mmCIF file of C-alpha atoms in Angstrom:
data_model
loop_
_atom_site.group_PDB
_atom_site.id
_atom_site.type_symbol
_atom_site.label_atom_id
_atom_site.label_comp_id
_atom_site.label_asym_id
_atom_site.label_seq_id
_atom_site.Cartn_x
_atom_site.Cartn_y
_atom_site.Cartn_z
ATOM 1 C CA UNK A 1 25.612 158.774 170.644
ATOM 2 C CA UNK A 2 28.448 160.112 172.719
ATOM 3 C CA UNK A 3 25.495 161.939 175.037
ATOM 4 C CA UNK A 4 24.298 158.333 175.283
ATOM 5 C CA UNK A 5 27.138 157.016 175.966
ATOM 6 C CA UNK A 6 28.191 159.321 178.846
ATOM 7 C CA UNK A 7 24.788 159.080 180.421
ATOM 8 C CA UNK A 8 25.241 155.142 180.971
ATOM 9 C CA UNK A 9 28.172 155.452 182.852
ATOM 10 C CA UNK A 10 26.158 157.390 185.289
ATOM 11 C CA UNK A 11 23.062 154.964 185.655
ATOM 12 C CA UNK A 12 23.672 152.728 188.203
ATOM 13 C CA UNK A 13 21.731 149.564 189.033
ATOM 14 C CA UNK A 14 20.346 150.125 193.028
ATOM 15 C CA UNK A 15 20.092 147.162 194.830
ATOM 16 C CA UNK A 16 17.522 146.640 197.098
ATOM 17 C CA UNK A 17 17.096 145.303 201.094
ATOM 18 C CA UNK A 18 14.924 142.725 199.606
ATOM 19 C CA UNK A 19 16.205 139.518 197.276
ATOM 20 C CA UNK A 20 14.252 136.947 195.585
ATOM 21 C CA UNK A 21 15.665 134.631 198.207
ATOM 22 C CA UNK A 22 13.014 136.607 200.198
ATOM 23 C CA UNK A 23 10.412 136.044 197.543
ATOM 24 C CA UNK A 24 10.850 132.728 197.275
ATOM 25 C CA UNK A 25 10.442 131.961 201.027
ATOM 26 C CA UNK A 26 7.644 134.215 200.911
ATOM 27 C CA UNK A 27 5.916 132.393 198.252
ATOM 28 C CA UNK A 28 7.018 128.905 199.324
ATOM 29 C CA UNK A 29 8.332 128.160 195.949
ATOM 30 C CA UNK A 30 11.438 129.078 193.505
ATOM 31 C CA UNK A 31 10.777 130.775 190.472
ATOM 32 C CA UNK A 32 12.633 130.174 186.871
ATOM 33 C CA UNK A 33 11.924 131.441 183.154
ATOM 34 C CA UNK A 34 10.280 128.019 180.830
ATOM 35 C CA UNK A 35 11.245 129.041 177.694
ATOM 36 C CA UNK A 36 8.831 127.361 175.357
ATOM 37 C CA UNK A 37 9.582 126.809 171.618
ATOM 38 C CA UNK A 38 8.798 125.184 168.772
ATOM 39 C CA UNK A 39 7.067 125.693 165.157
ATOM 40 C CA UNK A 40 3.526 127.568 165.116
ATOM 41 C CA UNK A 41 0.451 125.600 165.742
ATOM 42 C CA UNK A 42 2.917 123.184 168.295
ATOM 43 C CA UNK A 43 1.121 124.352 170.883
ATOM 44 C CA UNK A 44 3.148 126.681 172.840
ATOM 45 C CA UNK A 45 0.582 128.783 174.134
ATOM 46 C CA UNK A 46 -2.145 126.296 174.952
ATOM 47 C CA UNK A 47 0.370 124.504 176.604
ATOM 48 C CA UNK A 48 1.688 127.758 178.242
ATOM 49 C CA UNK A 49 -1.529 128.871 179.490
ATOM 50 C CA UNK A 50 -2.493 124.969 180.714
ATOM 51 C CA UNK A 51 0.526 125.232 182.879
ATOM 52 C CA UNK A 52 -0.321 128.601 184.707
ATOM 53 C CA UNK A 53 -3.635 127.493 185.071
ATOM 54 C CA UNK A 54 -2.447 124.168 186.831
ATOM 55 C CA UNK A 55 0.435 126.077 188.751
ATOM 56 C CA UNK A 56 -1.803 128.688 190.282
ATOM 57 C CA UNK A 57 -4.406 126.327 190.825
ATOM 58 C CA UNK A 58 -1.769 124.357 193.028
ATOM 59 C CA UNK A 59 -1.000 128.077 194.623
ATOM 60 C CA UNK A 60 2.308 128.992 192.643
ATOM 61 C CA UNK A 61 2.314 132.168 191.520
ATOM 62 C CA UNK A 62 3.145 131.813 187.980
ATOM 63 C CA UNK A 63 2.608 134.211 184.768
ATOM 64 C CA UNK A 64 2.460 133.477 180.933
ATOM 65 C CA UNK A 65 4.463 135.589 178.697
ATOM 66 C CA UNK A 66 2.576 135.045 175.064
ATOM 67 C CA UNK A 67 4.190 135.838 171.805
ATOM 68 C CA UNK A 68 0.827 137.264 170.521
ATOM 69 C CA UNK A 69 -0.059 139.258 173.385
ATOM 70 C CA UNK A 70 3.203 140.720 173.994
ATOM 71 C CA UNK A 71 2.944 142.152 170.318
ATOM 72 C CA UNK A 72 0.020 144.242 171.185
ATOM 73 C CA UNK A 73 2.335 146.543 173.588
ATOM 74 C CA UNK A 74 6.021 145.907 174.517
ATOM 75 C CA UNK A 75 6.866 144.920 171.019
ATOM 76 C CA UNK A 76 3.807 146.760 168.768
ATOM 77 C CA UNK A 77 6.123 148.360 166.966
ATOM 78 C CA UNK A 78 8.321 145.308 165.371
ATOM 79 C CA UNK A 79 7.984 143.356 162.467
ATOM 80 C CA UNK A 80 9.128 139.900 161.397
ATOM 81 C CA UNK A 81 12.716 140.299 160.069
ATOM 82 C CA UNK A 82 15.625 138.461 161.388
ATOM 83 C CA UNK A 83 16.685 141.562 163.619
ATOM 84 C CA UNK A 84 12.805 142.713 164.414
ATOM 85 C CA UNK A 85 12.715 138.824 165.942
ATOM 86 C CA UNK A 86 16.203 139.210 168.095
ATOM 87 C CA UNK A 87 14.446 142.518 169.360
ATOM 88 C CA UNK A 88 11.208 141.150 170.681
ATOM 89 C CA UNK A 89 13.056 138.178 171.855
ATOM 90 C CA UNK A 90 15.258 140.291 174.149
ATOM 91 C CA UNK A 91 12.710 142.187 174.991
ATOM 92 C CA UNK A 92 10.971 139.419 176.564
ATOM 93 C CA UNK A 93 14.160 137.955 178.027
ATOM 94 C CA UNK A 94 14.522 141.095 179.792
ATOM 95 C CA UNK A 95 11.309 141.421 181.220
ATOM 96 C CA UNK A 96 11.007 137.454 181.968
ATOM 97 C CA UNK A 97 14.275 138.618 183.917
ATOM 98 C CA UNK A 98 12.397 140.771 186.870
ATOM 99 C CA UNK A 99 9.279 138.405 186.467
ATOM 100 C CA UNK A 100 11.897 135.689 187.921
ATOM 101 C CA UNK A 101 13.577 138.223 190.147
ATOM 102 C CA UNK A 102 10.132 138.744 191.716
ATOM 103 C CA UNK A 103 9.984 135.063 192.620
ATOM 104 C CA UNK A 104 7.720 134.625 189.660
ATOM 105 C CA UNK A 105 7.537 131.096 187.805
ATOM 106 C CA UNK A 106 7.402 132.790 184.164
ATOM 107 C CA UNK A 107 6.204 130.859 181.367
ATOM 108 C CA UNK A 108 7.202 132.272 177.909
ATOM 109 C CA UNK A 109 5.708 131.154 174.680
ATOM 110 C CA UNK A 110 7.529 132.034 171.510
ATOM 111 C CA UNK A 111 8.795 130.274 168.582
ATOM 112 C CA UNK A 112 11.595 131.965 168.550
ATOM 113 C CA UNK A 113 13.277 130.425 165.670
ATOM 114 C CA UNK A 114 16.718 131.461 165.680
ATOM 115 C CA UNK A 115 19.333 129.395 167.841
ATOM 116 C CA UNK A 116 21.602 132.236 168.356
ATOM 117 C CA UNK A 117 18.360 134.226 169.615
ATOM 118 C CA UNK A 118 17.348 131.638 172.567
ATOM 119 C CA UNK A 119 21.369 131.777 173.687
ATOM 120 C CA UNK A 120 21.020 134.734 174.002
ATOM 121 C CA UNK A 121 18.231 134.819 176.890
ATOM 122 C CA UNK A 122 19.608 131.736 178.047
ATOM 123 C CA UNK A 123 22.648 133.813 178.931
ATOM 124 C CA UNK A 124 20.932 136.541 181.009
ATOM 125 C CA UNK A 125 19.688 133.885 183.634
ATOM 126 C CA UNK A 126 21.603 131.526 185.932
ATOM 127 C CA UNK A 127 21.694 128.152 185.044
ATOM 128 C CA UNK A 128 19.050 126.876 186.843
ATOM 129 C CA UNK A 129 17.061 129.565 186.068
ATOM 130 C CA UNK A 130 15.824 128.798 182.159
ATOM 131 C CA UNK A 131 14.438 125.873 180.928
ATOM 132 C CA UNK A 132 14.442 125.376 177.368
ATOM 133 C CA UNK A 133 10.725 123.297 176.268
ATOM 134 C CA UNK A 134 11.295 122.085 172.636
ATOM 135 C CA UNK A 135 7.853 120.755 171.234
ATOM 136 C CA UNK A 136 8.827 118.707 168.779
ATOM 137 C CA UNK A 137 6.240 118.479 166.399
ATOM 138 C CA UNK A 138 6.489 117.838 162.390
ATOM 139 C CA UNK A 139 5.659 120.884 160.138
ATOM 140 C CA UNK A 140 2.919 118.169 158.433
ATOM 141 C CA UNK A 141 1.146 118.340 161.443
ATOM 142 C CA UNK A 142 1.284 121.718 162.456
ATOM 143 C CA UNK A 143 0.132 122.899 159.564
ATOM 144 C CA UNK A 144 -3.008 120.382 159.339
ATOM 145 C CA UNK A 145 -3.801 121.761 162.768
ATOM 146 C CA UNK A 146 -3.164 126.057 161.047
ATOM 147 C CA UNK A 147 -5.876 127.250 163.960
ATOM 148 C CA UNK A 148 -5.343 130.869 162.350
ATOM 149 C CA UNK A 149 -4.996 130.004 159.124
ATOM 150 C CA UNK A 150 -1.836 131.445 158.975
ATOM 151 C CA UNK A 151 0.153 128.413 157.469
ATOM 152 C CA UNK A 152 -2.380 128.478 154.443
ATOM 153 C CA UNK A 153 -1.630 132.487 154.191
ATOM 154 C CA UNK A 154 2.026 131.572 154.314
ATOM 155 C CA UNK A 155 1.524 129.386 151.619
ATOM 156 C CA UNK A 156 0.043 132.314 149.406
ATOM 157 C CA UNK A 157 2.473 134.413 149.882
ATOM 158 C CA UNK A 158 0.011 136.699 152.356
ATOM 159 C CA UNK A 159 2.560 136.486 155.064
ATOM 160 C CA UNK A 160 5.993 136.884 154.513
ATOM 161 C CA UNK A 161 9.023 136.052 157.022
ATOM 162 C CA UNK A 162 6.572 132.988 158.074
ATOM 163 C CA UNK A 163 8.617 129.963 160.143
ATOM 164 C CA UNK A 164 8.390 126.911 158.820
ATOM 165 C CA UNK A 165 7.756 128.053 155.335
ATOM 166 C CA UNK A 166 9.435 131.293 154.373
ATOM 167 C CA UNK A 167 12.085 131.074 157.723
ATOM 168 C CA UNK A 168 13.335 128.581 158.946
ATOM 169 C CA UNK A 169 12.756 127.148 162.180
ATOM 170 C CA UNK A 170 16.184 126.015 163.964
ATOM 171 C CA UNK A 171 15.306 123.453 166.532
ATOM 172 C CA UNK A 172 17.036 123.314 170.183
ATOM 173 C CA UNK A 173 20.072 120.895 170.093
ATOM 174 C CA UNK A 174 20.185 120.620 174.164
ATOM 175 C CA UNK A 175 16.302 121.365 175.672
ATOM 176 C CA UNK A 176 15.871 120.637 179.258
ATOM 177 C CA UNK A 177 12.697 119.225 178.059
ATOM 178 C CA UNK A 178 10.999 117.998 174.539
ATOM 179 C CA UNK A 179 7.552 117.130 174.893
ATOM 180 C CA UNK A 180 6.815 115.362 171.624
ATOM 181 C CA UNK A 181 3.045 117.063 170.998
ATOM 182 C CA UNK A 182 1.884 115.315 167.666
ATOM 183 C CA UNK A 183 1.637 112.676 170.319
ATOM 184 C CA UNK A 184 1.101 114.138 173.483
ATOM 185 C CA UNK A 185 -1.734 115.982 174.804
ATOM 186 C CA UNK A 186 -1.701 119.149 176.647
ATOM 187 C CA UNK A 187 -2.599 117.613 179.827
ATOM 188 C CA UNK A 188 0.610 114.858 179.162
ATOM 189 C CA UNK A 189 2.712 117.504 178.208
ATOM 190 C CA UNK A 190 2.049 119.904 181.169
ATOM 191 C CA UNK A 191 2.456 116.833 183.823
ATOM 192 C CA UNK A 192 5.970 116.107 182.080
ATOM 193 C CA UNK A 193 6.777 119.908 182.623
ATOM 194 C CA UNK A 194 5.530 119.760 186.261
ATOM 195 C CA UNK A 195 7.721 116.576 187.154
ATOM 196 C CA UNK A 196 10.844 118.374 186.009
ATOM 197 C CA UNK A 197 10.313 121.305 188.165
ATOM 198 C CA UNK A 198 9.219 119.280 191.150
ATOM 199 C CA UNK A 199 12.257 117.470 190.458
ATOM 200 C CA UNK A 200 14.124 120.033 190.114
ATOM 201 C CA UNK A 201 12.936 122.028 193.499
ATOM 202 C CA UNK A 202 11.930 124.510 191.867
ATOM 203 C CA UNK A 203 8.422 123.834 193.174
#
């Protein structure tokens, strides 16, 4: 710990020529971190992945951080309990950090649960640089929709730590944005996204 602690003092962060001022005139856009939350089965990643697709297809570079996928390597090793989740979720923050540094519009798609958890990656960015997407959507309906059946397994006591059922689910008090999605569709809820950016400048 104290070898640790005396190696830190020693790492210094090195600053490049090039700022994502540069990137940003390079790529004719801004970039930012949309933080996208909300119960399973909400639809954070079709959403998520709707939005890249209709970014890149307007020639923004954009990239989709998914809970799932980012499971299968940066965060393989971590399970599901309260600190396991603060882990993965600052793992993410940190990498959706250089994603936005490299002029990168970064989508990231977690339910992220846990209040205290979201502050916290709210907190690494400037202000205008994370936007909080609440999809409000009632557990009734989430769980009718259970695409991976998960909800049912929850129910069974198959899957422990599961939010909405065995965790709880703590919803944003302040979003930038709630997209209401047991009555929006994706295609709604991506065009309400895109007019707060645009409005925003951001692209």
């Amino acid at each position: 710990m104290i070898k640790s602690t005396i190696m830190k003092k020693h790492i210094i962060w090195h600053k490049g020529e090039i700022n994502r001022e540069h990137r940003w005139a390079l790529n004719k856009h801004k970039s930012a971190l949309i933080w996208i939350t909300g119960l399973p089965a909400s639809g954070k990643s079709s959403i998520a992945h709707a939005l890249e697709s209709t970014l890149i297809y307007n020639k923004i570079r954009a990239y989709v951080l998914d809970g799932d996928n980012i499971r299968h390597g940066l965060c393989k090793d971590l399970g599901f309990s309260s600190s396991d989740r603060r882990e993965n979720i600052r793992r993410v923050g940190e990498v959706a950090k250089l994603f936005v540094d490299a002029g990168i519009v970064t989508i990231a798609a977690f339910a992220s649960p846990y209040s205290h958890d979201r502050l916290m990656v709210r907190e690494m960015f400037n202000k205008n640089d994370f936007i909080e997407v609440y999809l409000k959507c009632s557990l009734s309906v989430c769980e009718s929709r259970d695409p991976k059946g998960h909800y049912r397994m929850a129910r069974m006591g198959e899957i422990k730590n599961f939010t909405g059922i065995s965790d709880p689910y703590e919803p944003p008090e302040d979003p930038e944005i709630i997209l209401e999605t047991d009555k929006l569709t994706i295609k709604e809820s991506v065009k309400k996204i895109i007019e707060y950016l645009t409005a925003k400048q951001i692209i």
